mmCIF file of C-alpha atoms in Angstrom:
data_model
loop_
_atom_site.group_PDB
_atom_site.id
_atom_site.type_symbol
_atom_site.label_atom_id
_atom_site.label_comp_id
_atom_site.label_asym_id
_atom_site.label_seq_id
_atom_site.Cartn_x
_atom_site.Cartn_y
_atom_site.Cartn_z
ATOM 1 C CA ASP A 1 -40.934 6.413 -30.964
ATOM 2 C CA SER A 2 -41.082 10.035 -29.822
ATOM 3 C CA GLY A 3 -39.518 9.523 -26.470
ATOM 4 C CA VAL A 4 -42.671 10.997 -24.727
ATOM 5 C CA THR A 5 -44.311 8.438 -22.411
ATOM 6 C CA GLN A 6 -47.937 8.408 -21.512
ATOM 7 C CA THR A 7 -49.647 6.186 -19.068
ATOM 8 C CA PRO A 8 -52.238 4.536 -19.044
ATOM 9 C CA LYS A 9 -53.012 3.987 -22.741
ATOM 10 C CA HIS A 10 -56.601 3.273 -22.055
ATOM 11 C CA LEU A 11 -58.914 4.273 -19.094
ATOM 12 C CA ILE A 12 -62.488 3.480 -18.596
ATOM 13 C CA THR A 13 -64.296 4.989 -15.625
ATOM 14 C CA ALA A 14 -67.766 6.329 -14.633
ATOM 15 C CA THR A 15 -69.250 9.754 -14.370
ATOM 16 C CA GLY A 16 -68.397 11.687 -11.324
ATOM 17 C CA GLN A 17 -65.084 9.867 -10.841
ATOM 18 C CA ARG A 18 -61.633 11.338 -10.760
ATOM 19 C CA VAL A 19 -58.666 10.143 -13.028
ATOM 20 C CA THR A 20 -54.895 11.001 -13.214
ATOM 21 C CA LEU A 21 -53.111 10.817 -16.541
ATOM 22 C CA ARG A 22 -49.359 10.661 -16.321
ATOM 23 C CA CYS A 23 -46.717 11.991 -18.862
ATOM 24 C CA SER A 24 -42.872 11.638 -18.969
ATOM 25 C CA PRO A 25 -41.314 14.267 -21.394
ATOM 26 C CA ARG A 26 -38.320 13.385 -23.708
ATOM 27 C CA SER A 27 -35.047 13.471 -21.744
ATOM 28 C CA GLY A 28 -33.647 16.968 -21.614
ATOM 29 C CA ASP A 29 -37.191 18.601 -22.496
ATOM 30 C CA LEU A 30 -38.423 21.100 -19.915
ATOM 31 C CA SER A 31 -41.742 21.902 -21.416
ATOM 32 C CA VAL A 32 -44.787 19.829 -21.037
ATOM 33 C CA TYR A 33 -48.065 20.448 -22.828
ATOM 34 C CA TRP A 34 -51.455 18.759 -22.468
ATOM 35 C CA TYR A 35 -53.874 18.471 -25.371
ATOM 36 C CA GLN A 36 -57.409 17.050 -25.744
ATOM 37 C CA GLN A 37 -58.747 15.452 -28.969
ATOM 38 C CA SER A 38 -62.473 14.896 -28.842
ATOM 39 C CA LEU A 39 -64.646 13.368 -31.657
ATOM 40 C CA ASP A 40 -64.496 15.617 -34.861
ATOM 41 C CA GLN A 41 -62.284 18.234 -32.926
ATOM 42 C CA GLY A 42 -58.814 19.137 -33.519
ATOM 43 C CA LEU A 43 -56.185 19.156 -30.794
ATOM 44 C CA GLN A 44 -57.419 21.481 -28.088
ATOM 45 C CA PHE A 45 -54.570 23.226 -26.113
ATOM 46 C CA LEU A 46 -55.294 22.508 -22.498
ATOM 47 C CA ILE A 47 -52.153 23.768 -20.404
ATOM 48 C CA GLN A 48 -48.274 24.114 -20.633
ATOM 49 C CA TYR A 49 -45.740 23.654 -17.991
ATOM 50 C CA TYR A 50 -42.126 24.759 -18.228
ATOM 51 C CA ASN A 51 -39.672 23.345 -15.611
ATOM 52 C CA GLY A 52 -42.319 23.083 -13.047
ATOM 53 C CA GLU A 53 -44.063 26.429 -13.688
ATOM 54 C CA GLU A 54 -47.374 26.883 -15.457
ATOM 55 C CA ARG A 55 -46.521 28.701 -18.670
ATOM 56 C CA ALA A 56 -49.827 29.029 -20.611
ATOM 57 C CA LYS A 57 -53.447 27.953 -20.253
ATOM 58 C CA GLY A 58 -55.873 27.195 -22.960
ATOM 59 C CA ASN A 59 -59.389 25.824 -22.829
ATOM 60 C CA ILE A 60 -58.895 23.804 -19.589
ATOM 61 C CA LEU A 61 -61.952 23.300 -17.483
ATOM 62 C CA GLU A 62 -62.020 24.047 -13.724
ATOM 63 C CA ARG A 63 -62.631 20.525 -13.058
ATOM 64 C CA PHE A 64 -59.304 19.721 -14.588
ATOM 65 C CA SER A 65 -55.868 20.589 -13.145
ATOM 66 C CA ALA A 66 -52.233 19.798 -14.020
ATOM 67 C CA GLN A 67 -48.830 19.889 -12.448
ATOM 68 C CA GLN A 68 -45.141 19.284 -13.358
ATOM 69 C CA PHE A 69 -42.903 17.710 -10.784
ATOM 70 C CA PRO A 70 -39.247 18.257 -10.024
ATOM 71 C CA ASP A 71 -38.323 15.407 -12.169
ATOM 72 C CA LEU A 72 -40.074 17.101 -14.904
ATOM 73 C CA HIS A 73 -42.995 14.438 -15.199
ATOM 74 C CA SER A 74 -46.467 15.897 -15.455
ATOM 75 C CA GLU A 75 -49.941 14.702 -14.278
ATOM 76 C CA LEU A 76 -53.317 15.852 -15.669
ATOM 77 C CA ASN A 77 -56.126 15.380 -13.124
ATOM 78 C CA LEU A 78 -59.630 15.323 -14.120
ATOM 79 C CA SER A 79 -62.429 15.244 -11.618
ATOM 80 C CA SER A 80 -66.140 15.150 -11.506
ATOM 81 C CA LEU A 81 -66.175 13.416 -14.789
ATOM 82 C CA GLU A 82 -68.838 13.912 -17.315
ATOM 83 C CA LEU A 83 -69.568 11.857 -20.589
ATOM 84 C CA GLY A 84 -68.198 14.755 -22.672
ATOM 85 C CA ASP A 85 -64.828 14.304 -21.210
ATOM 86 C CA SER A 86 -64.371 11.260 -23.100
ATOM 87 C CA ALA A 87 -61.419 11.982 -25.454
ATOM 88 C CA LEU A 88 -57.966 11.119 -26.328
ATOM 89 C CA TYR A 89 -55.657 13.160 -24.122
ATOM 90 C CA PHE A 90 -52.114 13.913 -25.530
ATOM 91 C CA CYS A 91 -48.935 14.995 -23.755
ATOM 92 C CA ALA A 92 -46.260 16.659 -25.578
ATOM 93 C CA SER A 93 -42.745 18.188 -24.790
ATOM 94 C CA SER A 94 -40.364 20.533 -26.487
ATOM 95 C CA PRO A 95 -36.612 21.159 -26.176
ATOM 96 C CA PRO A 96 -35.679 23.999 -23.982
ATOM 97 C CA SER A 97 -33.887 25.789 -26.623
ATOM 98 C CA ALA A 98 -36.864 26.008 -29.169
ATOM 99 C CA THR A 99 -37.981 29.445 -30.160
ATOM 100 C CA ASN A 100 -40.713 28.007 -32.033
ATOM 101 C CA GLU A 101 -42.794 25.294 -30.575
ATOM 102 C CA LYS A 102 -42.123 22.129 -32.346
ATOM 103 C CA LEU A 103 -43.720 19.477 -30.139
ATOM 104 C CA PHE A 104 -43.098 15.687 -29.708
ATOM 105 C CA PHE A 105 -46.232 13.969 -28.820
ATOM 106 C CA GLY A 106 -46.945 10.957 -26.809
ATOM 107 C CA SER A 107 -49.234 8.128 -28.064
ATOM 108 C CA GLY A 108 -51.994 9.442 -25.858
ATOM 109 C CA THR A 109 -54.406 8.149 -23.277
ATOM 110 C CA GLN A 110 -57.924 7.186 -24.478
ATOM 111 C CA LEU A 111 -60.266 8.057 -21.844
ATOM 112 C CA SER A 112 -63.835 6.617 -21.758
ATOM 113 C CA VAL A 113 -66.401 7.942 -19.391
ATOM 114 C CA LEU A 114 -69.519 5.856 -19.016
ATOM 115 C CA ASP B 1 -63.264 30.561 -31.930
ATOM 116 C CA GLN B 2 -61.582 28.231 -34.201
ATOM 117 C CA GLN B 3 -58.188 30.200 -35.207
ATOM 118 C CA VAL B 4 -56.947 27.455 -37.460
ATOM 119 C CA LYS B 5 -59.398 25.663 -39.852
ATOM 120 C CA GLN B 6 -59.113 22.636 -42.066
ATOM 121 C CA ASN B 7 -62.186 22.505 -43.942
ATOM 122 C CA SER B 8 -61.924 19.271 -45.589
ATOM 123 C CA PRO B 9 -62.418 16.322 -43.215
ATOM 124 C CA SER B 10 -61.066 13.833 -45.688
ATOM 125 C CA LEU B 11 -59.269 13.661 -49.018
ATOM 126 C CA SER B 12 -58.754 10.598 -51.248
ATOM 127 C CA VAL B 13 -56.013 10.476 -53.929
ATOM 128 C CA GLN B 14 -54.762 7.859 -56.346
ATOM 129 C CA GLU B 15 -51.096 6.668 -55.739
ATOM 130 C CA GLY B 16 -48.570 8.623 -57.688
ATOM 131 C CA ARG B 17 -50.828 11.663 -57.838
ATOM 132 C CA ILE B 18 -50.434 14.858 -55.870
ATOM 133 C CA SER B 19 -52.131 15.439 -52.501
ATOM 134 C CA ILE B 20 -53.091 18.969 -51.592
ATOM 135 C CA LEU B 21 -54.095 19.719 -48.019
ATOM 136 C CA ASN B 22 -55.369 22.887 -47.172
ATOM 137 C CA CYS B 23 -55.493 25.102 -43.986
ATOM 138 C CA ASP B 24 -56.814 28.751 -43.155
ATOM 139 C CA TYR B 25 -56.029 30.856 -40.064
ATOM 140 C CA THR B 26 -57.550 33.919 -38.700
ATOM 141 C CA ASN B 27 -54.833 35.155 -36.340
ATOM 142 C CA SER B 28 -52.568 37.534 -38.095
ATOM 143 C CA MET B 29 -50.133 37.342 -35.445
ATOM 144 C CA PHE B 30 -49.265 33.767 -36.129
ATOM 145 C CA ASP B 31 -45.756 33.565 -37.468
ATOM 146 C CA TYR B 32 -44.803 29.837 -37.469
ATOM 147 C CA PHE B 33 -46.926 27.066 -39.082
ATOM 148 C CA LEU B 34 -46.391 23.327 -38.964
ATOM 149 C CA TRP B 35 -47.833 20.296 -40.263
ATOM 150 C CA TYR B 36 -48.233 17.121 -38.169
ATOM 151 C CA LYS B 37 -49.011 13.585 -39.334
ATOM 152 C CA LYS B 38 -51.104 10.974 -37.231
ATOM 153 C CA TYR B 39 -51.446 7.299 -37.642
ATOM 154 C CA PRO B 40 -54.033 5.589 -35.730
ATOM 155 C CA ALA B 41 -53.033 4.725 -32.095
ATOM 156 C CA GLU B 42 -50.044 7.041 -32.110
ATOM 157 C CA GLY B 43 -49.297 10.683 -31.447
ATOM 158 C CA PRO B 44 -48.926 13.182 -34.082
ATOM 159 C CA THR B 45 -45.476 13.517 -35.427
ATOM 160 C CA PHE B 46 -43.845 16.578 -36.936
ATOM 161 C CA LEU B 47 -43.782 16.763 -40.606
ATOM 162 C CA ILE B 48 -42.753 20.011 -41.954
ATOM 163 C CA SER B 49 -42.781 23.760 -40.949
ATOM 164 C CA ILE B 50 -42.628 27.207 -42.303
ATOM 165 C CA SER B 51 -41.838 30.581 -40.865
ATOM 166 C CA SER B 52 -43.975 33.549 -41.934
ATOM 167 C CA ILE B 53 -40.850 35.198 -43.515
ATOM 168 C CA LYS B 54 -41.041 32.431 -46.096
ATOM 169 C CA ASP B 55 -43.678 31.676 -48.579
ATOM 170 C CA LYS B 56 -42.444 28.010 -49.355
ATOM 171 C CA ASN B 57 -40.512 25.123 -47.637
ATOM 172 C CA GLU B 58 -39.515 21.998 -49.287
ATOM 173 C CA ASP B 59 -38.634 18.621 -47.672
ATOM 174 C CA GLY B 60 -38.373 15.757 -50.142
ATOM 175 C CA ARG B 61 -41.914 14.728 -51.324
ATOM 176 C CA PHE B 62 -43.595 17.340 -48.979
ATOM 177 C CA THR B 63 -43.840 21.094 -49.656
ATOM 178 C CA VAL B 64 -45.597 23.657 -47.662
ATOM 179 C CA PHE B 65 -46.772 27.010 -49.332
ATOM 180 C CA LEU B 66 -47.848 29.983 -47.207
ATOM 181 C CA ASN B 67 -49.941 32.998 -48.381
ATOM 182 C CA LYS B 68 -50.014 35.263 -45.676
ATOM 183 C CA SER B 69 -52.293 37.882 -47.421
ATOM 184 C CA ALA B 70 -54.962 35.170 -47.652
ATOM 185 C CA LYS B 71 -53.956 33.654 -44.295
ATOM 186 C CA HIS B 72 -53.801 30.172 -46.153
ATOM 187 C CA LEU B 73 -51.369 27.407 -46.144
ATOM 188 C CA SER B 74 -51.202 24.174 -47.954
ATOM 189 C CA LEU B 75 -49.322 20.954 -47.902
ATOM 190 C CA HIS B 76 -48.342 19.247 -51.183
ATOM 191 C CA ILE B 77 -47.356 15.601 -51.255
ATOM 192 C CA VAL B 78 -45.949 14.557 -54.623
ATOM 193 C CA PRO B 79 -45.913 11.733 -55.488
ATOM 194 C CA SER B 80 -48.664 10.233 -53.033
ATOM 195 C CA GLN B 81 -47.787 6.857 -51.459
ATOM 196 C CA PRO B 82 -50.171 4.544 -49.483
ATOM 197 C CA GLY B 83 -48.137 4.911 -46.620
ATOM 198 C CA ASP B 84 -49.087 8.679 -46.578
ATOM 199 C CA SER B 85 -52.610 7.634 -45.594
ATOM 200 C CA ALA B 86 -53.037 9.241 -42.174
ATOM 201 C CA VAL B 87 -54.633 12.261 -40.549
ATOM 202 C CA TYR B 88 -52.802 15.671 -41.179
ATOM 203 C CA PHE B 89 -53.118 18.454 -38.824
ATOM 204 C CA CYS B 90 -52.153 22.116 -39.422
ATOM 205 C CA ALA B 91 -50.749 24.121 -36.517
ATOM 206 C CA ALA B 92 -49.798 27.650 -36.028
ATOM 207 C CA SER B 93 -48.128 29.656 -33.259
ATOM 208 C CA ALA B 94 -47.442 33.278 -32.438
ATOM 209 C CA ARG B 95 -44.229 33.913 -30.519
ATOM 210 C CA ASN B 96 -45.657 37.137 -28.879
ATOM 211 C CA GLN B 97 -48.618 35.271 -27.679
ATOM 212 C CA GLY B 98 -46.751 32.535 -25.770
ATOM 213 C CA GLY B 99 -45.869 30.328 -28.843
ATOM 214 C CA LYS B 100 -48.389 27.606 -27.995
ATOM 215 C CA LEU B 101 -49.396 25.612 -30.917
ATOM 216 C CA ILE B 102 -53.008 25.983 -32.109
ATOM 217 C CA PHE B 103 -54.157 23.117 -34.012
ATOM 218 C CA GLY B 104 -56.828 22.678 -36.872
ATOM 219 C CA GLN B 105 -59.311 19.789 -37.000
ATOM 220 C CA GLY B 106 -57.214 17.613 -39.278
ATOM 221 C CA THR B 107 -57.731 16.154 -42.580
ATOM 222 C CA GLU B 108 -57.932 12.391 -43.126
ATOM 223 C CA LEU B 109 -55.950 11.451 -46.286
ATOM 224 C CA SER B 110 -56.500 8.202 -48.030
ATOM 225 C CA VAL B 111 -53.985 7.212 -50.807
ATOM 226 C CA LYS B 112 -55.292 4.413 -52.859
ATOM 227 C CA PRO B 113 -53.038 2.015 -54.848
#
């Protein structure tokens, strides 16, 4: 158990809909990262938050947004969903003192868009 | 632009033999490299890392080698065990580029008894 909690584990929805994925980082970790793993793809970096502030952005679509709340949990919002958004979405956190980004991952949310 | 590449989607090895997983990168600013292991229905877990100032790092049965001139790293598992069967991801980061981890596509290792 990495200490990173993601909910829900599975999500099935239809095209055009909007969903919210939730992540609670490990106790004491200030950074939260979101990654997307599609079929035959590696882990694609989406976005990073540090103590409530956006720190870095990767290949995140404009239809996607994220935020980190004062209690440090994070939510990833996916809207106007398309079939191609079906993927495994991982959240990860890292310790505040880390100078290199060793990440601790949650078990992921499997999103299926039908 | 795939900055970190694992060109072998899968690898099959006999128990007790050596497993060698390879990874290539293109960004010369990467200065920290990691290997993660992922079992089905679980998130990736950190396995071993290496800084660009080193060319080898060992942890038990796992050794990572870094060849900066070739922009290549490899993970050696000796001896391989059936419990090592998993997907292995190579990752890299550049501290002066924000430090976010860039992952390869993964290599699925199967260790047969």
